[in-house]
Coordinates of C-alpha atoms and ligand atoms in Angstrom, one line a residue:
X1 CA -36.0 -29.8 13.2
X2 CA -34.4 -26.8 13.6
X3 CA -36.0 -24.1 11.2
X4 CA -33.8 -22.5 8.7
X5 CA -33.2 -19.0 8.2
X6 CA -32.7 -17.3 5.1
X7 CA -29.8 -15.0 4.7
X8 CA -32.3 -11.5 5.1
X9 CA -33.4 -12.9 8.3
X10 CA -30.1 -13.9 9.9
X11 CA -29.1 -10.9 9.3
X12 CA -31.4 -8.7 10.9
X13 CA -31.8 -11.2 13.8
X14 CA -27.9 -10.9 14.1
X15 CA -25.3 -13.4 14.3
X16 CA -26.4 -14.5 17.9
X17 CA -27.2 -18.5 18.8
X18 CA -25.3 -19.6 15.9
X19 CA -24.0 -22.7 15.9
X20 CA -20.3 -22.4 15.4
X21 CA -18.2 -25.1 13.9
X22 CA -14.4 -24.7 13.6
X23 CA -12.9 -26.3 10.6
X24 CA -9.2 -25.4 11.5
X25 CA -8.6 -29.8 11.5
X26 CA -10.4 -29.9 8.4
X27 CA -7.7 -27.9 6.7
X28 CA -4.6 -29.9 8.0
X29 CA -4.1 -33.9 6.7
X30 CA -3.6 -36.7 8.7
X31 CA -0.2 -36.3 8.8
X32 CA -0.4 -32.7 10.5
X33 CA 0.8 -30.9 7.6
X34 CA -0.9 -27.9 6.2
X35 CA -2.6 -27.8 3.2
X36 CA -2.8 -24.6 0.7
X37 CA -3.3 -21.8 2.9
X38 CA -6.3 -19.8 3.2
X39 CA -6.4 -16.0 2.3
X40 CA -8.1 -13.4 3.9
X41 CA -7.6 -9.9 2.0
X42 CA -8.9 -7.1 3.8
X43 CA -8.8 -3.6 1.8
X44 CA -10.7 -0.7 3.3
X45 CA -11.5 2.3 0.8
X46 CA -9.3 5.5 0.6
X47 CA -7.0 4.8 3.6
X48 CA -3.4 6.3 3.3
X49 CA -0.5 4.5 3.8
X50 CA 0.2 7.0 7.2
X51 CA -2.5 6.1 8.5
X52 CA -1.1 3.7 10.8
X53 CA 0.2 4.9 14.4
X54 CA 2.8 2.5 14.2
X55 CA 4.5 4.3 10.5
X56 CA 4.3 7.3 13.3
X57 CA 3.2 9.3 10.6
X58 CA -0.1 10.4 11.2
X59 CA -1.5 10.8 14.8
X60 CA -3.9 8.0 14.5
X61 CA -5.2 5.2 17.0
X62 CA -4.5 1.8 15.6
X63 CA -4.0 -0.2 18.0
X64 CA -5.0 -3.5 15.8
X65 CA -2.7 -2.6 12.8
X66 CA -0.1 -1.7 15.3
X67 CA 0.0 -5.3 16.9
X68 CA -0.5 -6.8 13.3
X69 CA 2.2 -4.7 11.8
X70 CA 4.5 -6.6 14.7
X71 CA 3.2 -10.0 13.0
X72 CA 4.0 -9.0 9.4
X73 CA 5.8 -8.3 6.5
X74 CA 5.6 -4.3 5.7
X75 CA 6.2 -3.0 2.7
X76 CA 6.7 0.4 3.5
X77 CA 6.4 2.2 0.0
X78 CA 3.8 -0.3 -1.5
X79 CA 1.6 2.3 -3.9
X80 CA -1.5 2.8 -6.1
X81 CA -0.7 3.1 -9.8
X82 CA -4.0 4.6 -10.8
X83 CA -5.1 5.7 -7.2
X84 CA -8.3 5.3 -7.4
X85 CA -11.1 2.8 -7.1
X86 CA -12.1 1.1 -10.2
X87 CA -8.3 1.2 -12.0
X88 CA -7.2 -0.1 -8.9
X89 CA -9.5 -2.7 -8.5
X90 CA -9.2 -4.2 -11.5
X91 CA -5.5 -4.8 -11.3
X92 CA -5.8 -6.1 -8.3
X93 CA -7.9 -8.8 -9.7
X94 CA -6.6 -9.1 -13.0
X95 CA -2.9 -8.6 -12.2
X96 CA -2.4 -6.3 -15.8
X97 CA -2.1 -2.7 -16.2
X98 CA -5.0 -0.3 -17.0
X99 CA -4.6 -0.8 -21.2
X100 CA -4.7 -4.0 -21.0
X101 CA -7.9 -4.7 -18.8
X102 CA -9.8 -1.9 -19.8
X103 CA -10.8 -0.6 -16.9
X104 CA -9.2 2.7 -17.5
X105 CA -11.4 5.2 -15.7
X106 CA -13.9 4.3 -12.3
X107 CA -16.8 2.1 -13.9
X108 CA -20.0 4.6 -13.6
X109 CA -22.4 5.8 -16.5
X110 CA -19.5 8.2 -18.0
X111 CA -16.8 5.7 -18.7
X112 CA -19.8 2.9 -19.8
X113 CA -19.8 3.6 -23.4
X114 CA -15.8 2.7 -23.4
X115 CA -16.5 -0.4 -21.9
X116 CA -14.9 0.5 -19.1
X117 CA -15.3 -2.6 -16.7
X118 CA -13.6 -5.8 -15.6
X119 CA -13.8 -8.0 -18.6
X120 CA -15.5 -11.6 -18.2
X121 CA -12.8 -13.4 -20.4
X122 CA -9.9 -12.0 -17.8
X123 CA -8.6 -15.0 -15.9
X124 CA -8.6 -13.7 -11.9
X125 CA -6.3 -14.8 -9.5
X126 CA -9.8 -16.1 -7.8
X127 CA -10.8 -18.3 -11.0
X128 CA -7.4 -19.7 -10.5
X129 CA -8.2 -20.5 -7.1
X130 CA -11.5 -21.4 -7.8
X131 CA -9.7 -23.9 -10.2
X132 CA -7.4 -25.1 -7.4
X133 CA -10.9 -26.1 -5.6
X134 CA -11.1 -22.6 -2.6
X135 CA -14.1 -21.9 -1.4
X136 CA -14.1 -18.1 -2.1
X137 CA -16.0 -15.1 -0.5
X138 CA -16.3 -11.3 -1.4
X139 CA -17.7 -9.3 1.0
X140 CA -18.0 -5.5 0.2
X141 CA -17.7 -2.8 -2.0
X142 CA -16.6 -4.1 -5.9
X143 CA -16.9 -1.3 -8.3
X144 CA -15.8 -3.4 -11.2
X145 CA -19.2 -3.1 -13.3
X146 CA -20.6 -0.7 -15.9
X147 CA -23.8 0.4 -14.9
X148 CA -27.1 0.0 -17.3
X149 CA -30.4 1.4 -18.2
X150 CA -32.0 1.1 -16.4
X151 CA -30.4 2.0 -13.4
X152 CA -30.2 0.8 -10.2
X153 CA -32.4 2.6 -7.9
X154 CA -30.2 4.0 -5.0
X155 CA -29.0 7.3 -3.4
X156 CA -25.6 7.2 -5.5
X157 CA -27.5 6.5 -9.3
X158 CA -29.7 9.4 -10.4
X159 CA -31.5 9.0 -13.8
X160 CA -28.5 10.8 -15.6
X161 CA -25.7 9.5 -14.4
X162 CA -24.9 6.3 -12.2
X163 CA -22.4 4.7 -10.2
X164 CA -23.9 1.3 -8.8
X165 CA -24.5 -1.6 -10.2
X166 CA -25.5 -5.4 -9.6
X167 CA -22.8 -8.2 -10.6
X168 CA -24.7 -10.6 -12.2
X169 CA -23.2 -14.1 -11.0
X170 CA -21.6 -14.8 -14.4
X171 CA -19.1 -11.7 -14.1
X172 CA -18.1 -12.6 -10.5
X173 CA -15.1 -14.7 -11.3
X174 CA -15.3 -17.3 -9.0
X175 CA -16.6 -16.0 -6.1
X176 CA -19.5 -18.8 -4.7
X177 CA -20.1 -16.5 -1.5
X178 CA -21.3 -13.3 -2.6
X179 CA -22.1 -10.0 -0.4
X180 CA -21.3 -7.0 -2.6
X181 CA -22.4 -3.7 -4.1
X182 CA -20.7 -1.6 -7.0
X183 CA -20.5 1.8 -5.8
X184 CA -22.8 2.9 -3.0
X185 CA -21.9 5.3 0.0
X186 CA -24.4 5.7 3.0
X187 CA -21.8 4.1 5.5
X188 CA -25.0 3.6 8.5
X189 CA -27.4 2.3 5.8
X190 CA -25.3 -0.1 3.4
X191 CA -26.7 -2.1 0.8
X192 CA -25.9 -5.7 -0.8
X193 CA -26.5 -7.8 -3.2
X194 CA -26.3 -11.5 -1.6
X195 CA -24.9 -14.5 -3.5
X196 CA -28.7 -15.1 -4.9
X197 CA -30.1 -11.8 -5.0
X198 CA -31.8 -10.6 -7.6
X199 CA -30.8 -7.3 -9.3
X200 CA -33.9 -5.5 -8.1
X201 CA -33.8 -7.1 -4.3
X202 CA -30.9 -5.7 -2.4
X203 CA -30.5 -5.9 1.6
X204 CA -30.5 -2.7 3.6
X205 CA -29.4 -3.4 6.8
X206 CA -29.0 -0.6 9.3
X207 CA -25.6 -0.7 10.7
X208 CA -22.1 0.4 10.2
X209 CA -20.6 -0.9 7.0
X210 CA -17.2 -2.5 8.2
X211 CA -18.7 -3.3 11.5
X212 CA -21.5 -5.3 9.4
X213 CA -18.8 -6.7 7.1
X214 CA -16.9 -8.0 9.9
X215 CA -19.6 -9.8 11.5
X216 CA -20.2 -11.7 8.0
X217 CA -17.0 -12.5 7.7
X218 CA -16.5 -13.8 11.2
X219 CA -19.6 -15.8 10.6
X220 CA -17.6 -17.2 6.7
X221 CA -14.5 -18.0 8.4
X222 CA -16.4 -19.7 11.4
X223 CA -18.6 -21.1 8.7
X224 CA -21.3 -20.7 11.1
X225 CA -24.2 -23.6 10.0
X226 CA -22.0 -24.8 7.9
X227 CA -23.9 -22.4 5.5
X228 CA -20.9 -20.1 3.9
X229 CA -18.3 -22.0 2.8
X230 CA -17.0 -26.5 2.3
X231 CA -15.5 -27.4 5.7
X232 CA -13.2 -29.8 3.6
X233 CA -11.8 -26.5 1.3
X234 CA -9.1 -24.2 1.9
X235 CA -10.7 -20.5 1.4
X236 CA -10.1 -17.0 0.3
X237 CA -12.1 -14.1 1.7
X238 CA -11.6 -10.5 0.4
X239 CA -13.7 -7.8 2.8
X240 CA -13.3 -4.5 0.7
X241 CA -14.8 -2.0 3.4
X242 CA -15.9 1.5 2.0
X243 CA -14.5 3.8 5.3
X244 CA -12.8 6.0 5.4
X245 CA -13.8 7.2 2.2
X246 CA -16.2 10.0 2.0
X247 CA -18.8 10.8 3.3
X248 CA -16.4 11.6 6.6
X249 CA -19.0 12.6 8.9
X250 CA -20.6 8.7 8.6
X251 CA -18.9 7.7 11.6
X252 CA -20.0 6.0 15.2
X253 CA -20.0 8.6 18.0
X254 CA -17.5 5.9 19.7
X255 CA -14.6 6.7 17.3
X256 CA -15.2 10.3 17.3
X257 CA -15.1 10.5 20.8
X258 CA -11.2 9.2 20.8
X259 CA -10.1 12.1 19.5
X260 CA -12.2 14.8 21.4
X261 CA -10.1 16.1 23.1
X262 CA -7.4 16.7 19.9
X263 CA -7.3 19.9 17.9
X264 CA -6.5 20.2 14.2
X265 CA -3.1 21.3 14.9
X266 CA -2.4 17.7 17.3
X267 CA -3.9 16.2 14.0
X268 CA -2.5 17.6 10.9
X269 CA 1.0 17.5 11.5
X270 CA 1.8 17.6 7.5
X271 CA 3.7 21.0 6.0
X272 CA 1.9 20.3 3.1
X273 CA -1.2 21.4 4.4
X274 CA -2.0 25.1 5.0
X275 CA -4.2 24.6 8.0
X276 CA -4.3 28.3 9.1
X277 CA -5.2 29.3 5.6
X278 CA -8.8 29.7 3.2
X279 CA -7.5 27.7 0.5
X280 CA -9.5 24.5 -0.5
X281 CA -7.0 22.2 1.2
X282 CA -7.2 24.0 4.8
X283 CA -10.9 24.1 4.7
X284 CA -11.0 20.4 3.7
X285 CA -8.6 19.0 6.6
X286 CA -10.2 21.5 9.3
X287 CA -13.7 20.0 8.6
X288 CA -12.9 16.7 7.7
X289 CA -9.2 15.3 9.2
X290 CA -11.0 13.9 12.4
X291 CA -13.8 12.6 11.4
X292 CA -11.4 10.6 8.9
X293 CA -9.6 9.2 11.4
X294 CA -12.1 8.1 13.1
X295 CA -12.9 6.2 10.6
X296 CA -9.7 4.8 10.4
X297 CA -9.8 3.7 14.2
X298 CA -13.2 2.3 13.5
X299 CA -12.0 -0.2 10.4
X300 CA -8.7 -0.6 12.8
X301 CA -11.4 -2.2 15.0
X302 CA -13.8 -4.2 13.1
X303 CA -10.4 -5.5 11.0
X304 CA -9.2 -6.7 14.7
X305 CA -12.3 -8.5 14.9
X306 CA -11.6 -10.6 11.7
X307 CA -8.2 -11.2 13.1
X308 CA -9.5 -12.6 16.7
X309 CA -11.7 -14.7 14.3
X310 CA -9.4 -16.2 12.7
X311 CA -7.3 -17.2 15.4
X312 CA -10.5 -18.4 17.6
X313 CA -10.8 -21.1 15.0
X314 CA -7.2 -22.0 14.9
X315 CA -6.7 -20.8 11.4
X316 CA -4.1 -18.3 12.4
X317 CA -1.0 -20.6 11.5
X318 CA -2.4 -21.6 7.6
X319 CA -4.5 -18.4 6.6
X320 CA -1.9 -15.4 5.2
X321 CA -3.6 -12.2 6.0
X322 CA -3.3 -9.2 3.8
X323 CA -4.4 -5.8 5.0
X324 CA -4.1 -2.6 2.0
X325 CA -6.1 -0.3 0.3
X326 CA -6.9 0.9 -3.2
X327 CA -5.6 4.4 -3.0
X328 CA -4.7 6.9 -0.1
X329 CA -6.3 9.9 0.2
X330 CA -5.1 13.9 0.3
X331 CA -7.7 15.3 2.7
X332 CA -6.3 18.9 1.8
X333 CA -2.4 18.2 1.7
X334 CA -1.4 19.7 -1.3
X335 CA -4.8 21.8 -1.5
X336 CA -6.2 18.0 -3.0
X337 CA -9.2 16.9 -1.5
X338 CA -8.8 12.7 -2.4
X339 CA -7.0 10.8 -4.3
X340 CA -6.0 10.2 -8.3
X341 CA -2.5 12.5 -8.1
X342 CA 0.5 11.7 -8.0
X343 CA 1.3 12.6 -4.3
X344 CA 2.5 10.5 -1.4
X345 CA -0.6 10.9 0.1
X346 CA -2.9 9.7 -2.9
X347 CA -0.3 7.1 -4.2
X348 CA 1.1 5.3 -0.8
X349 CA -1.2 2.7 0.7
X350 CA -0.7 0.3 3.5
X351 CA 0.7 -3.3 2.5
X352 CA 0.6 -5.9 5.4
X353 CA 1.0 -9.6 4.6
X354 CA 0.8 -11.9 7.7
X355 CA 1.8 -16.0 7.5
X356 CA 3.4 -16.9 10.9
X357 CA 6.6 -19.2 10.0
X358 CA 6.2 -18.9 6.8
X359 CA 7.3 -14.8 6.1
X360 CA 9.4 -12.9 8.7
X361 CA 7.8 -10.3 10.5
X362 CA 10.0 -6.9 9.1
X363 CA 9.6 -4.1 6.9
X364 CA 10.7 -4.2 3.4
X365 CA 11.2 -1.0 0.9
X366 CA 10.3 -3.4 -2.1
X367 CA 8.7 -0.7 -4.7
X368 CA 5.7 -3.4 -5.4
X369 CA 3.1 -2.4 -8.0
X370 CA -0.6 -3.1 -7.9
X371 CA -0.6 -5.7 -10.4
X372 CA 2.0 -7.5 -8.5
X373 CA -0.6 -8.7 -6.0
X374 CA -1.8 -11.5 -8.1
X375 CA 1.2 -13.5 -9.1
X376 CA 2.7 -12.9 -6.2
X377 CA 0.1 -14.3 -3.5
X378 CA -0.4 -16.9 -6.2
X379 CA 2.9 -17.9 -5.4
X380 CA 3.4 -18.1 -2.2
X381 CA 0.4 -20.0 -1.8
X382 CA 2.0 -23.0 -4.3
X383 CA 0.2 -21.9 -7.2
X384 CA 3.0 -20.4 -9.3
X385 CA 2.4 -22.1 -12.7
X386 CA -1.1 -21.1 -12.7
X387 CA -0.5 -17.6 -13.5
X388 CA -1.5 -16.6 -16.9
X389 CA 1.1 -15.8 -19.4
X390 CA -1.1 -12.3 -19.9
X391 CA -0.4 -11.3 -16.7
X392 CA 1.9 -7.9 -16.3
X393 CA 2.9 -8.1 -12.9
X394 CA 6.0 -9.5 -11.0
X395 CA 6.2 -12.0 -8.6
X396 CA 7.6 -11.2 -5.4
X397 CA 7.0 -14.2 -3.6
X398 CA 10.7 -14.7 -3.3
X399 CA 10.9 -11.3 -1.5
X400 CA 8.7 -12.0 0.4
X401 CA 9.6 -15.3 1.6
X402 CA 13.4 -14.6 2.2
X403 CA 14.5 -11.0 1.3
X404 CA 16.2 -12.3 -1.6
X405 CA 15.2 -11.9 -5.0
X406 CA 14.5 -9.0 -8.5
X407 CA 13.5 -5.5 -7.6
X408 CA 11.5 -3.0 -9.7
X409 CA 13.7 -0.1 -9.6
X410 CA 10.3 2.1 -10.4
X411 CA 6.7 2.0 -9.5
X412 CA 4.2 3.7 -12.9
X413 CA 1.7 6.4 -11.7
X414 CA -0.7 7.0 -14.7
X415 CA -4.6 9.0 -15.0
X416 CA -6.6 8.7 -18.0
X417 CA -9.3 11.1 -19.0
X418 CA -12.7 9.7 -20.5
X419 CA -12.4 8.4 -23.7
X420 CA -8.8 9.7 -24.3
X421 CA -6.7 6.5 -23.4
X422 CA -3.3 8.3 -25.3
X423 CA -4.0 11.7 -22.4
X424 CA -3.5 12.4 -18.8
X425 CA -0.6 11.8 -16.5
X426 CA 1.9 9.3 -16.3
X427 CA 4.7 9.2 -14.3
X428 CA 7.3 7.1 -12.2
X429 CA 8.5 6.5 -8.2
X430 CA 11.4 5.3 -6.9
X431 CA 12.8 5.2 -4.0
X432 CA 14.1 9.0 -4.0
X433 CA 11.9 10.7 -6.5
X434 CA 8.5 11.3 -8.4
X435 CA 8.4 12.2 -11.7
X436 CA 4.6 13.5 -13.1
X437 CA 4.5 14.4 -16.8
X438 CA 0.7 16.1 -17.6
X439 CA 0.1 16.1 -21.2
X440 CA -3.7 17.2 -22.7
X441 CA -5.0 18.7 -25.3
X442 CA -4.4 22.5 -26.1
X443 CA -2.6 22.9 -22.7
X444 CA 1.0 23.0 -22.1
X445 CA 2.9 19.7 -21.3
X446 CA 3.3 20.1 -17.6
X447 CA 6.3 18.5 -15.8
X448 CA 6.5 18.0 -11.8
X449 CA 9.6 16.6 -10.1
X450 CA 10.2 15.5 -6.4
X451 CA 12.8 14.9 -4.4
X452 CA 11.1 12.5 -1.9
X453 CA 14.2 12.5 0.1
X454 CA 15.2 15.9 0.8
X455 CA 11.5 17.0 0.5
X456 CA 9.7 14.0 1.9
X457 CA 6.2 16.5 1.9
X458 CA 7.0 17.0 -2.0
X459 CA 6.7 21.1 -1.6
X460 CA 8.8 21.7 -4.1
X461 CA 8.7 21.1 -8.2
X462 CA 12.2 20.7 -9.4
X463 CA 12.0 19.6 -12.6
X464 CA 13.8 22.7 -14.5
X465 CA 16.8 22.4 -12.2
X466 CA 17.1 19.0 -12.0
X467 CA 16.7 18.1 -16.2
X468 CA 19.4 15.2 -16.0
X469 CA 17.0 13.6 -13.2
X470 CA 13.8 14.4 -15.2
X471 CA 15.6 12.4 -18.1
X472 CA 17.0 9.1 -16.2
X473 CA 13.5 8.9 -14.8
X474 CA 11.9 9.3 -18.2
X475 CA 13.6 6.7 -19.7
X476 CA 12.2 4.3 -17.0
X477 CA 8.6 6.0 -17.7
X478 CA 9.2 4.8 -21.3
X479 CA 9.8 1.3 -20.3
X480 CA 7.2 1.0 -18.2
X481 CA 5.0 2.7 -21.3
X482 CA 6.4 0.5 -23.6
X483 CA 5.7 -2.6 -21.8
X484 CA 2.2 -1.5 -21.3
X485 CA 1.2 -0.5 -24.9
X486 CA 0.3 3.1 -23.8
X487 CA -0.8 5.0 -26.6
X488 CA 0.7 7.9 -24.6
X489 CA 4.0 6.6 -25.2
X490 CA 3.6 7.4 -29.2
X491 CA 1.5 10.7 -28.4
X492 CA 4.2 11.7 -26.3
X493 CA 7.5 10.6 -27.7
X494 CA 9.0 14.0 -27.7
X495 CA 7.8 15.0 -24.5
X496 CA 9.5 12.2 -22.5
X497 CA 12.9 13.4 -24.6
X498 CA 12.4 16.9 -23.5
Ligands
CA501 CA1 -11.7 4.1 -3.8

């Protein structure tokens, strides 16, 4: 008998001898026809939508995207709401704005005592499919959990303040294959809680984080061993990678050395960053810009991986592939070092939604909102009357599927401060402009007005000459306030009437 290995030990012997066994047949009935698709949903942390060679915006190497991008649907001004991790993240999953799932700040020990965190009650778009009888797998970073006393112990939790935490399996919404942290960012020495780990066991394996992701989920859609998934159920894998977010300089030599012979100026070719200058921003993108590409090749890579997985076991035709991310990321244009502002660079993500024969390979302007994720996959993978009546977000799957169908003339931006749910920013994109309205205590309302068009680097605030603009895009801010239930809305009647 052939002895069994637990999950620890397959691990660290690697993925090698494994018996694989496709299931591809298992997913189609006798007649040939497919049943429900699977999903695979990769999202790496932090990546910008311009990140792609092929948007020939940034001067990076992609050559998997590229190729994919020739395969999909684009949406080419897809964005982050609340661009960064935990607001995001939670929409994603819950398909409702920040008010109404609570998770109005990242979860970590400051935002704890506000109960900041993905509510248990909320009905997923993965219970629904859990419903529907999918195997389902999360592999990667969650960051959908407060953390508690006391804390994890880990290089990103200190004993005042902490960012990681363990998701118990009664808050993991119907995910039977587990493989996750909360927060944790020491790309070459990852960590993991395992579907049954214990809070207080987690696996440290010493490799690259997407590059170890990606050979776990290789081994869940070959459903190696039969040991990750049923061979008789459709799936739905989500591989949330942590690169390229910080810390840059985590990177394989391999992906480094692809852009040793480039300069800063071949790399930062935005006129929003001062690269010649002191400032914050020009420091920030001369130290960091290629080691951040880098990463980008290297999740380019391992995500091409998961691709040639998928189509070794002749799952390419009935799995619909989404690759995106939960925020971009500034890396000194407008003197910003990350993400959470309103800029292009923060807000814009990639959006790339493969299903050969079922969704034309184009690109597609659709101003798609982060909550529109859930009803909309839900959709096009038959399960439209599932979707909760509490969810906020539209369904696009018509869009998608023909070109045809309603479109959001607006996407909401929005940043809360701690504990002060009626503060921060809100604002609204559309197609031409961005409108940011900053309103906290004791300081003056501020108001900041792009012309995207004209200015597509947003260097210039027009907001005084442009008042009838600031007003027309106001009124849709109050719309989308109103629909929301922001307590900014009331706080800041008189502001949006300016
Ligand atoms: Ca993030």
């Amino acid at each position: 008998m052939k002895p069994r290995l637990t999950r620890r030990q397959f691990l660290i012997a690697g993925a090698g001898g494994a018996l694989a066994i496709s299931t591809g047949d298992k997913l189609f009935g006798k007649s040939g026809s497919p049943g429900p698709p699977n999903l695979v949903f990769v999202f790496p942390d932090q990546m910008r939508g311009q990140a792609m060679a092929f948007t020939g915006q940034d001067p990076v190497i992609t050559p998997n995207l590229d190729s994919f991008a020739a395969e999909s649907l684009v949406l080419t001004e897809a964005v982050s709401n609340y661009p960064v991790c935990s607001p995001y993240r939670a929409m994603l999953m819950t398909g409702k704005y920040p008010h109404a799932n609570k998770v109005l700040n990242n979860c970590n020990s400051g935002s704890a005592p506000y109960g900041c965190e993905l509510q248990r009650s909320d009905r997923c778009w993965s219970d629904v499919l859990k419903k529907r009888g999918y195997s389902l797998g999360y592999i990667g970073k969650w960051h959908l959990d407060s953390p508690h006393k006391p804390y994890v112990k880990c290089e990103n939790n200190s004993e005042k303040f902490a960012w990681n935490e363990w998701c118990p399996p009664n808050r993991r919404h119907g995910f039977d294959f587990w493989y996750s942290y909360g927060t944790y960012d020491y790309h070459f020495t990852p960590m993991y809680w395992a579907t049954d780990s214990t809070r207080d066991k987690p696996i440290r394996p010493r490799q690259w984080g997407p590059e170890h992701e990606a050979d776990l989920a290789i081994e869940y859609i070959r459903n190696t061993g039969g040991r990750y998934r049923s061979p008789d159920k459709p799936f739905a894998l989500v591989v949330s990678m942590n690169p390229p977010h910080t810390p840059y300089r985590l990177v394989p030599k391999k992906y480094l050395d692809m852009y040793a012979e480039k300069t800063y100026e071949d790399l930062v070719n935005r006129p929003n960053v001062n690269l010649r200058g002191n400032s914050r921003g020009a420091k920030i993108a001369r130290q960091h810009i290629k080691n951040y590409f880098a990463m980008v090749t290297g999740v380019d890579e391992q995500f091409g991986r998961i691709l040639k997985a998928i189509e070794d076991q002749g799952l390419k035709e009935n799995t619909i592939v989404v690759f995106t991310s939960d925020h971009g990321n500034c890396i000194g244009s407008h003197d910003h070092d990350t993400k959470n502002v309103h800029y292009e660079e923060s807000m814009r993500v990639p959006f790339l939604i493969r299903w050969p024969g079922r969704i034309r390979p184009r690109c597609d302007d659709l101003l798609i909102s982060t909550p529109d994720i859930y009803p909309t996959l839900l959709a096009l993978m038959g399960f439209g009357g599932d979707i909760p009546p509490d969810v906020q977000g539209e369904n696009h799957a018509s869009v998608f599927l023909s070109g045809r169908g309603a479109r959001p003339d607006s996407q909401l931006y929005m940043w809360v401060p701690v504990g002060r749910p009626a503060w921060g920013r809100r604002g609204v994109r559309t197609h031409r402009y961005t409108l940011m309205i900053s309103s906290m205590p004791d300081k003056p309302v501020q108001y900041l007005l792009h012309d995207n068009v004209r200015d597509p680097y947003q260097l210039k605030n027009i907001a005084d000459e442009e008042p009838q603009v600031v007003r027309e895009l106001a009124r849709k801010l109050e719309r989308w306030l109103s629909k929301n239930k922001d307590p900014w809305l009331a706080q800041n009647a008189r502001v949006l009437r300016r």
